[in-house]
Amino acid sequence: MLYLVTGTVIRIGEKHAGMQVLEVELAACAGEEAGPQRALSFAQEDYRIGDTLLLNTTALRLQLGTGGFHLVVGKTGEDASRDVMPSKWGHIMKMRYSPWQLAVDAVEEQASPFHDLFRQPDLSLDGTPVLIGELHSLLPPAILALKQNDPQLRLVYVMPDAASLPIALSRHVQQLSRSGNLAATITTGHAWGGDREAVTIHSGLLAARHVERADVIVCMLGPGVAGTGTSYGFSGVQLAEVIHAVSALGGTPFFIPRISFADQRSRHYGISHHTTAILGRFALCPVLVTLPRLGDERDAIIEEQLAAITDSRAGHRLAYGPAPSVARLDALEKGYGLSFSTMGRSWREDPVPFQTAVLAADLLGKSLSYPAEALSGEQRLSASSNTLEALALYLTRSGERP
């Protein structure tokens, strides 16, 4: 289904970088809800009350979680041609051959000032830590905890294309960028709208390190992930590719497992089947998995579920730490300006996902002081299982796995 409807602008709403909210009145037609509707536009153009728009209403017709918005395709009845997504040098198309394809300024392409950088065949992440996670809702606590531990860290967010494509849809990215907690954003694949654009996750990670000079790279899916109740058809499967890219490029991968004890679906209770599928079956290179100690019977549930991960041929390593306090979550949220919530639940209803994200940030921050001489003469961290094992022991030596 691809359902298009015309509508008229009746109110101009809030405007953010790369996105504008409009209130529209839809043309009368069967099956559409009466009354004012909200719509999002990602075009760089001005709107006036009375403008007629072509709107994609498919998601709301299917009652999907788009936040209650239709999507603006464009104005109708306009005679003048116009560029609503201007670029400088770009000829790389995103959303290729769809009716909404657009050209972006990709960092790798021939006209880019960074093209010669990407011509280097041995370009590496130089051991840069990469924090990987499935849930976009965990981006704020992870970023805020990293900056709380070291305000001087330069953090760059790399967004793959398995969920939302326009990065402007993320209120968290807007807030974290405005507050200076995020130094830059990079959109990869068919995702678009970041401070930098990249054709692949590999070049996006390298751009974060060498173009934006990241001390730490954070790579989480955007908002609006898809799931089917199976271990194959969910957006997070793409994170296996991210793990492989980090490993191949010489980075140090940290993984935030999806853990909840408020989600009553058995497949998401404790460690989610999404995490065990990604790490237990699809990832062929090792990561360092950060795990909270909760201090009660939930620890035993997590330990039992870990077999699906530790038995993987990839050789993942585990790093443990005490779960950050709920008082710390409260303080981080109050200083942030937006609420922490995931899957429709606040952190007060479901604290463990957020505690896990904060712990991952804490352990990653601690890893930055890991002595280079402990790497058997290596000058940079690598993603080998042996190196990750040594790093895991370093991070958890005061509270090793029972």
Short mmCIF file of C-alpha atoms in Angstrom, two decimals:
data_model
loop_
_atom_site.label_atom_id
_atom_site.label_comp_id
_atom_site.label_asym_id
_atom_site.label_seq_id
_atom_site.Cartn_x
_atom_site.Cartn_y
_atom_site.Cartn_z
CA MET A 1 0.00 0.00 0.00
CA LEU A 2 1.12 3.55 -0.82
CA TYR A 3 -1.76 5.89 -0.04
CA LEU A 4 -1.58 9.51 -1.22
CA VAL A 5 -4.08 12.22 -0.27
CA THR A 6 -4.18 15.97 -0.82
CA GLY A 7 -4.53 18.33 2.11
CA THR A 8 -4.49 22.04 2.91
CA VAL A 9 -2.18 23.73 5.41
CA ILE A 10 -4.25 25.28 8.21
CA ARG A 11 -1.47 25.99 10.74
CA ILE A 12 2.31 26.26 10.69
CA GLY A 13 3.80 24.33 13.61
CA GLU A 14 7.23 23.94 15.15
CA LYS A 15 10.32 23.88 12.97
CA HIS A 16 13.55 22.03 13.69
CA ALA A 17 16.72 21.52 11.69
CA GLY A 18 15.67 19.44 8.70
CA MET A 19 12.02 19.04 9.74
CA GLN A 20 8.82 21.05 10.04
CA VAL A 21 5.48 20.18 11.63
CA LEU A 22 2.32 21.31 9.85
CA GLU A 23 -1.37 21.02 10.64
CA VAL A 24 -3.43 20.07 7.61
CA GLU A 25 -7.03 19.48 6.63
CA LEU A 26 -7.32 16.41 4.42
CA ALA A 27 -9.48 16.35 1.35
CA ALA A 28 -12.73 14.51 1.95
CA CYS A 29 -12.36 10.88 0.92
CA ALA A 30 -13.43 7.50 2.20
CA GLY A 31 -11.45 6.03 5.06
CA GLU A 32 -9.73 9.22 6.26
CA GLU A 33 -10.26 10.57 9.76
CA ALA A 34 -12.10 13.90 9.80
CA GLY A 35 -10.62 17.02 11.34
CA PRO A 36 -7.13 18.54 11.51
CA GLN A 37 -4.20 16.18 11.03
CA ARG A 38 -0.49 16.60 11.69
CA ALA A 39 2.09 16.21 8.94
CA LEU A 40 5.88 16.24 8.77
CA SER A 41 7.90 17.87 6.01
CA PHE A 42 11.62 17.26 5.58
CA ALA A 43 11.94 19.67 2.65
CA GLN A 44 13.80 22.95 2.99
CA GLU A 45 11.00 25.23 1.89
CA ASP A 46 8.52 27.61 3.44
CA TYR A 47 4.81 26.91 3.80
CA ARG A 48 1.86 29.24 4.03
CA ILE A 49 -1.65 28.72 5.30
CA GLY A 50 -3.74 27.65 2.35
CA ASP A 51 -0.96 25.74 0.55
CA THR A 52 -2.19 22.48 -0.98
CA LEU A 53 0.02 19.48 -0.27
CA LEU A 54 0.31 15.91 -1.47
CA LEU A 55 0.55 13.68 1.63
CA ASN A 56 1.56 10.09 2.22
CA THR A 57 -0.98 8.76 4.74
CA THR A 58 -0.06 5.06 4.51
CA ALA A 59 1.43 4.59 7.97
CA LEU A 60 -1.51 6.05 9.84
CA ARG A 61 -3.94 4.04 7.74
CA LEU A 62 -2.08 0.95 8.93
CA GLN A 63 -1.99 2.33 12.49
CA LEU A 64 1.80 2.17 12.64
CA GLY A 65 3.93 4.00 15.16
CA THR A 66 4.90 7.11 13.20
CA GLY A 67 4.07 9.43 16.08
CA GLY A 68 0.71 10.33 14.57
CA PHE A 69 2.08 12.15 11.52
CA HIS A 70 1.42 12.05 7.81
CA LEU A 71 4.39 12.77 5.54
CA VAL A 72 4.52 15.63 3.06
CA VAL A 73 5.47 14.59 -0.47
CA GLY A 74 5.37 18.14 -1.82
CA LYS A 75 3.25 21.12 -2.74
CA THR A 76 0.74 20.76 -5.55
CA GLY A 77 -0.17 23.39 -8.10
CA GLU A 78 3.29 24.94 -8.02
CA ASP A 79 4.52 26.13 -11.43
CA ALA A 80 8.06 27.12 -10.49
CA SER A 81 10.74 24.42 -10.31
CA ARG A 82 12.73 24.41 -7.08
CA ASP A 83 15.38 22.49 -5.17
CA VAL A 84 13.92 21.56 -1.79
CA MET A 85 17.01 19.63 -0.63
CA PRO A 86 20.02 21.65 -1.89
CA SER A 87 23.48 20.08 -1.87
CA LYS A 88 26.99 21.36 -2.67
CA TRP A 89 28.81 18.65 -4.61
CA GLY A 90 26.60 15.62 -4.22
CA HIS A 91 25.62 13.18 -6.91
CA ILE A 92 25.17 10.15 -4.66
CA MET A 93 21.49 9.26 -4.55
CA LYS A 94 19.74 8.05 -1.41
CA MET A 95 16.41 6.22 -1.61
CA ARG A 96 17.59 5.38 -5.13
CA TYR A 97 14.98 5.02 -7.85
CA SER A 98 12.13 5.70 -5.48
CA PRO A 99 9.94 8.71 -6.31
CA TRP A 100 11.66 10.52 -3.40
CA GLN A 101 15.29 9.93 -4.35
CA LEU A 102 17.58 12.83 -3.46
CA ALA A 103 21.23 13.69 -4.09
CA VAL A 104 23.45 14.19 -1.04
CA ASP A 105 27.01 15.35 -0.39
CA ALA A 106 28.60 11.98 0.39
CA VAL A 107 31.99 12.17 2.09
CA GLU A 108 33.55 9.55 -0.19
CA GLU A 109 32.52 10.75 -3.64
CA GLN A 110 34.91 12.20 -6.19
CA ALA A 111 33.94 15.87 -5.74
CA SER A 112 34.15 15.66 -1.94
CA PRO A 113 37.06 17.44 -0.23
CA PHE A 114 37.55 14.17 1.70
CA HIS A 115 37.79 11.92 -1.36
CA ASP A 116 41.56 11.46 -1.13
CA LEU A 117 41.21 10.38 2.50
CA PHE A 118 38.92 7.54 1.48
CA ARG A 119 41.24 6.47 -1.33
CA GLN A 120 43.65 5.17 1.31
CA PRO A 121 43.33 1.36 1.23
CA ASP A 122 44.38 0.85 4.85
CA LEU A 123 42.26 3.52 6.54
CA SER A 124 41.49 2.34 10.07
CA LEU A 125 39.47 3.27 13.13
CA ASP A 126 42.73 3.10 15.10
CA GLY A 127 41.09 1.28 17.98
CA THR A 128 38.37 3.88 18.44
CA PRO A 129 35.64 2.49 20.73
CA VAL A 130 32.25 2.11 19.08
CA LEU A 131 29.16 1.80 21.27
CA ILE A 132 26.53 -0.27 19.43
CA GLY A 133 22.87 -0.61 20.39
CA GLU A 134 19.48 -1.47 18.96
CA LEU A 135 17.12 0.95 20.72
CA HIS A 136 17.26 4.62 19.76
CA SER A 137 15.63 5.47 23.09
CA LEU A 138 18.89 4.50 24.84
CA LEU A 139 20.93 7.07 22.91
CA PRO A 140 20.40 9.93 25.44
CA PRO A 141 21.42 8.09 28.63
CA ALA A 142 24.46 6.59 26.90
CA ILE A 143 25.61 9.94 25.48
CA LEU A 144 24.91 11.84 28.70
CA ALA A 145 26.77 9.29 30.82
CA LEU A 146 29.79 9.41 28.52
CA LYS A 147 29.90 13.21 28.77
CA GLN A 148 29.26 13.13 32.51
CA ASN A 149 32.32 10.93 32.96
CA ASP A 150 34.49 13.03 30.62
CA PRO A 151 33.05 16.35 29.36
CA GLN A 152 35.94 16.70 26.89
CA LEU A 153 35.05 13.59 24.88
CA ARG A 154 34.13 14.28 21.27
CA LEU A 155 31.14 12.04 20.54
CA VAL A 156 29.86 11.32 17.03
CA TYR A 157 26.61 9.50 16.27
CA VAL A 158 26.53 7.25 13.20
CA MET A 159 22.99 6.29 12.13
CA PRO A 160 22.43 3.23 9.89
CA ASP A 161 19.39 2.90 7.65
CA ALA A 162 17.52 -0.05 9.18
CA ALA A 163 14.94 2.19 10.88
CA SER A 164 13.97 5.80 10.10
CA LEU A 165 15.77 7.29 7.11
CA PRO A 166 15.57 11.03 7.93
CA ILE A 167 17.65 11.74 11.03
CA ALA A 168 15.56 14.87 11.60
CA LEU A 169 12.79 12.61 12.92
CA SER A 170 14.82 12.06 16.10
CA ARG A 171 14.04 14.54 18.87
CA HIS A 172 16.91 13.01 20.83
CA VAL A 173 19.47 13.84 18.14
CA GLN A 174 18.13 17.39 17.96
CA GLN A 175 18.34 17.81 21.74
CA LEU A 176 21.77 16.20 22.12
CA SER A 177 23.19 18.26 19.26
CA ARG A 178 21.68 21.51 20.55
CA SER A 179 23.12 20.93 24.00
CA GLY A 180 26.60 20.21 22.64
CA ASN A 181 26.66 16.62 23.86
CA LEU A 182 26.88 15.35 20.28
CA ALA A 183 29.68 16.85 18.23
CA ALA A 184 28.40 15.59 14.88
CA THR A 185 26.06 13.12 13.19
CA ILE A 186 26.63 10.89 10.16
CA THR A 187 23.87 9.16 8.21
CA THR A 188 24.78 6.03 6.25
CA GLY A 189 23.24 3.88 3.55
CA HIS A 190 19.88 5.36 2.60
CA ALA A 191 19.51 7.28 5.85
CA TRP A 192 19.99 11.00 5.29
CA GLY A 193 20.13 14.40 6.94
CA GLY A 194 23.21 14.05 9.15
CA ASP A 195 26.01 16.59 9.35
CA ARG A 196 27.83 14.18 7.03
CA GLU A 197 26.48 11.65 4.54
CA ALA A 198 28.11 8.30 3.76
CA VAL A 199 27.33 5.57 1.24
CA THR A 200 28.11 2.67 3.61
CA ILE A 201 28.38 1.99 7.32
CA HIS A 202 32.11 1.42 6.79
CA SER A 203 32.78 4.86 5.38
CA GLY A 204 30.41 6.39 7.92
CA LEU A 205 32.45 4.96 10.78
CA LEU A 206 35.69 6.11 9.16
CA ALA A 207 34.25 9.58 8.60
CA ALA A 208 33.35 9.76 12.28
CA ARG A 209 36.96 9.01 13.19
CA HIS A 210 38.91 10.89 10.54
CA VAL A 211 36.61 13.68 9.37
CA GLU A 212 34.81 14.48 12.63
CA ARG A 213 37.69 13.39 14.91
CA ALA A 214 35.56 11.29 17.23
CA ASP A 215 36.99 10.05 20.50
CA VAL A 216 34.01 7.70 20.79
CA ILE A 217 31.56 6.64 18.07
CA VAL A 218 27.98 5.77 19.01
CA CYS A 219 26.11 3.65 16.47
CA MET A 220 22.45 2.96 17.23
CA LEU A 221 19.47 2.51 14.97
CA GLY A 222 17.22 5.49 14.40
CA PRO A 223 13.66 5.70 15.73
CA GLY A 224 10.92 3.59 14.21
CA VAL A 225 12.38 0.07 14.14
CA ALA A 226 10.45 -2.80 12.59
CA GLY A 227 9.78 -6.20 14.15
CA THR A 228 7.83 -9.29 13.16
CA GLY A 229 7.99 -11.44 16.28
CA THR A 230 10.72 -13.55 14.67
CA SER A 231 14.48 -13.79 15.07
CA TYR A 232 15.05 -12.92 11.41
CA GLY A 233 12.75 -10.04 10.54
CA PHE A 234 13.66 -7.14 12.81
CA SER A 235 15.65 -3.98 12.21
CA GLY A 236 18.37 -4.86 14.70
CA VAL A 237 19.72 -7.64 12.48
CA GLN A 238 21.64 -4.87 10.71
CA LEU A 239 23.80 -4.47 13.80
CA ALA A 240 25.62 -7.67 12.86
CA GLU A 241 26.89 -5.79 9.81
CA VAL A 242 27.92 -2.91 12.07
CA ILE A 243 29.88 -5.30 14.29
CA HIS A 244 31.63 -6.77 11.25
CA ALA A 245 32.50 -3.30 9.96
CA VAL A 246 33.93 -2.16 13.31
CA SER A 247 36.01 -5.33 13.53
CA ALA A 248 37.28 -5.15 9.95
CA LEU A 249 38.23 -1.49 10.39
CA GLY A 250 40.15 -2.00 13.62
CA GLY A 251 37.73 -0.47 16.09
CA THR A 252 36.75 -1.70 19.54
CA PRO A 253 33.08 -2.76 19.63
CA PHE A 254 31.00 -2.39 22.80
CA PHE A 255 27.46 -3.79 22.65
CA ILE A 256 24.47 -2.66 24.75
CA PRO A 257 22.23 -5.72 25.19
CA ARG A 258 18.50 -5.16 25.17
CA ILE A 259 17.37 -6.14 28.67
CA SER A 260 13.99 -5.55 30.29
CA PHE A 261 12.03 -7.01 33.17
CA ALA A 262 8.94 -4.89 32.54
CA ASP A 263 8.19 -6.22 29.05
CA GLN A 264 5.85 -9.13 29.64
CA ARG A 265 6.40 -10.67 26.21
CA SER A 266 8.46 -13.77 26.92
CA ARG A 267 10.75 -13.15 23.96
CA HIS A 268 11.74 -9.74 25.38
CA TYR A 269 11.83 -10.67 29.09
CA GLY A 270 15.34 -10.49 30.48
CA ILE A 271 17.73 -10.47 27.55
CA SER A 272 15.65 -9.89 24.41
CA HIS A 273 15.64 -12.51 21.69
CA HIS A 274 16.79 -9.66 19.44
CA THR A 275 20.10 -9.49 21.33
CA THR A 276 20.57 -13.25 21.43
CA ALA A 277 19.82 -13.50 17.69
CA ILE A 278 22.27 -10.73 16.76
CA LEU A 279 25.09 -11.94 18.97
CA GLY A 280 24.36 -15.64 19.12
CA ARG A 281 23.82 -16.30 15.45
CA PHE A 282 24.34 -13.40 13.06
CA ALA A 283 27.49 -11.68 14.35
CA LEU A 284 30.62 -13.54 13.24
CA CYS A 285 33.10 -11.20 14.97
CA PRO A 286 33.44 -10.68 18.74
CA VAL A 287 32.12 -7.76 20.74
CA LEU A 288 32.42 -6.76 24.36
CA VAL A 289 28.93 -7.15 25.88
CA THR A 290 28.25 -4.92 28.90
CA LEU A 291 26.03 -6.49 31.57
CA PRO A 292 24.55 -4.98 34.75
CA ARG A 293 24.53 -6.74 38.08
CA LEU A 294 21.12 -6.07 39.56
CA GLY A 295 21.72 -7.77 42.90
CA ASP A 296 18.64 -10.00 42.95
CA GLU A 297 17.06 -12.98 41.24
CA ARG A 298 17.12 -11.21 37.88
CA ASP A 299 20.87 -11.80 37.70
CA ALA A 300 20.24 -15.55 37.56
CA ILE A 301 17.78 -15.09 34.68
CA ILE A 302 20.35 -13.08 32.74
CA GLU A 303 23.07 -15.67 33.43
CA GLU A 304 20.88 -18.46 32.13
CA GLN A 305 20.02 -16.53 28.97
CA LEU A 306 23.67 -15.71 28.28
CA ALA A 307 24.36 -19.23 27.02
CA ALA A 308 22.93 -18.28 23.62
CA ILE A 309 25.57 -15.54 23.42
CA THR A 310 28.60 -17.17 25.04
CA ASP A 311 28.19 -20.34 22.98
CA SER A 312 28.49 -18.31 19.78
CA ARG A 313 31.43 -19.12 17.52
CA ALA A 314 32.17 -15.37 17.39
CA GLY A 315 33.85 -15.48 20.82
CA HIS A 316 32.06 -12.56 22.47
CA ARG A 317 33.41 -11.32 25.81
CA LEU A 318 31.39 -10.13 28.81
CA ALA A 319 32.08 -7.14 31.04
CA TYR A 320 30.08 -6.80 34.26
CA GLY A 321 29.41 -3.88 36.54
CA PRO A 322 26.90 -2.85 39.21
CA ALA A 323 23.71 -1.40 37.76
CA PRO A 324 23.76 2.41 37.99
CA SER A 325 21.35 3.75 40.58
CA VAL A 326 17.89 5.03 39.74
CA ALA A 327 18.95 8.29 41.41
CA ARG A 328 21.54 8.69 38.69
CA LEU A 329 18.96 8.03 35.97
CA ASP A 330 16.75 10.67 37.56
CA ALA A 331 19.58 13.21 37.61
CA LEU A 332 20.56 12.51 34.01
CA GLU A 333 16.97 12.91 32.82
CA LYS A 334 16.46 16.16 34.73
CA GLY A 335 19.60 17.64 33.20
CA TYR A 336 18.60 16.49 29.72
CA GLY A 337 15.34 18.30 29.15
CA LEU A 338 13.39 15.43 27.59
CA SER A 339 12.04 12.29 29.23
CA PHE A 340 13.65 8.86 29.04
CA SER A 341 11.22 6.25 27.76
CA THR A 342 11.41 3.06 25.74
CA MET A 343 8.69 0.94 24.16
CA GLY A 344 6.10 3.29 25.70
CA ARG A 345 7.46 2.92 29.24
CA SER A 346 9.29 5.53 31.31
CA TRP A 347 12.56 4.68 33.02
CA ARG A 348 10.66 4.54 36.31
CA GLU A 349 8.47 1.76 34.92
CA ASP A 350 11.38 0.00 33.23
CA PRO A 351 14.77 1.15 34.58
CA VAL A 352 16.93 -1.79 33.46
CA PRO A 353 17.31 -0.79 29.77
CA PHE A 354 18.57 2.63 30.83
CA GLN A 355 20.80 1.24 33.57
CA THR A 356 22.33 -1.08 30.97
CA ALA A 357 23.01 1.81 28.60
CA VAL A 358 24.59 3.95 31.33
CA LEU A 359 26.73 1.05 32.50
CA ALA A 360 27.93 0.50 28.91
CA ALA A 361 28.94 4.15 28.74
CA ASP A 362 30.75 3.88 32.09
CA LEU A 363 32.69 0.80 31.07
CA LEU A 364 33.56 2.25 27.68
CA GLY A 365 34.81 5.41 29.39
CA LYS A 366 36.94 3.34 31.72
CA SER A 367 38.40 1.47 28.73
CA LEU A 368 39.94 4.71 27.45
CA SER A 369 42.54 4.42 30.21
CA TYR A 370 43.40 0.82 29.31
CA PRO A 371 47.22 0.72 29.08
CA ALA A 372 48.59 0.23 25.60
CA GLU A 373 51.44 -1.95 26.92
CA ALA A 374 48.86 -4.50 28.05
CA LEU A 375 48.18 -5.28 24.40
CA SER A 376 51.39 -7.29 23.86
CA GLY A 377 53.11 -4.46 22.02
CA GLU A 378 50.10 -3.45 19.91
CA GLN A 379 49.80 0.29 19.48
CA ARG A 380 46.04 0.25 19.16
CA LEU A 381 43.16 -1.84 20.30
CA SER A 382 41.84 -4.48 17.96
CA ALA A 383 38.63 -6.43 17.98
CA SER A 384 40.26 -9.82 18.46
CA SER A 385 38.61 -12.09 21.01
CA ASN A 386 41.81 -12.26 23.08
CA THR A 387 42.14 -8.49 23.27
CA LEU A 388 38.49 -8.10 24.21
CA GLU A 389 38.90 -10.75 26.90
CA ALA A 390 41.82 -8.84 28.42
CA LEU A 391 39.84 -5.63 28.24
CA ALA A 392 36.80 -7.28 29.86
CA LEU A 393 38.95 -8.50 32.75
CA TYR A 394 40.43 -5.04 33.15
CA LEU A 395 36.95 -3.51 33.33
CA THR A 396 35.46 -6.06 35.73
CA ARG A 397 38.43 -7.19 37.83
CA SER A 398 36.77 -5.92 41.00
CA GLY A 399 33.57 -7.82 40.26
CA GLU A 400 34.26 -10.73 37.99
CA ARG A 401 31.62 -13.12 36.81
CA PRO A 402 30.63 -15.54 39.59
#
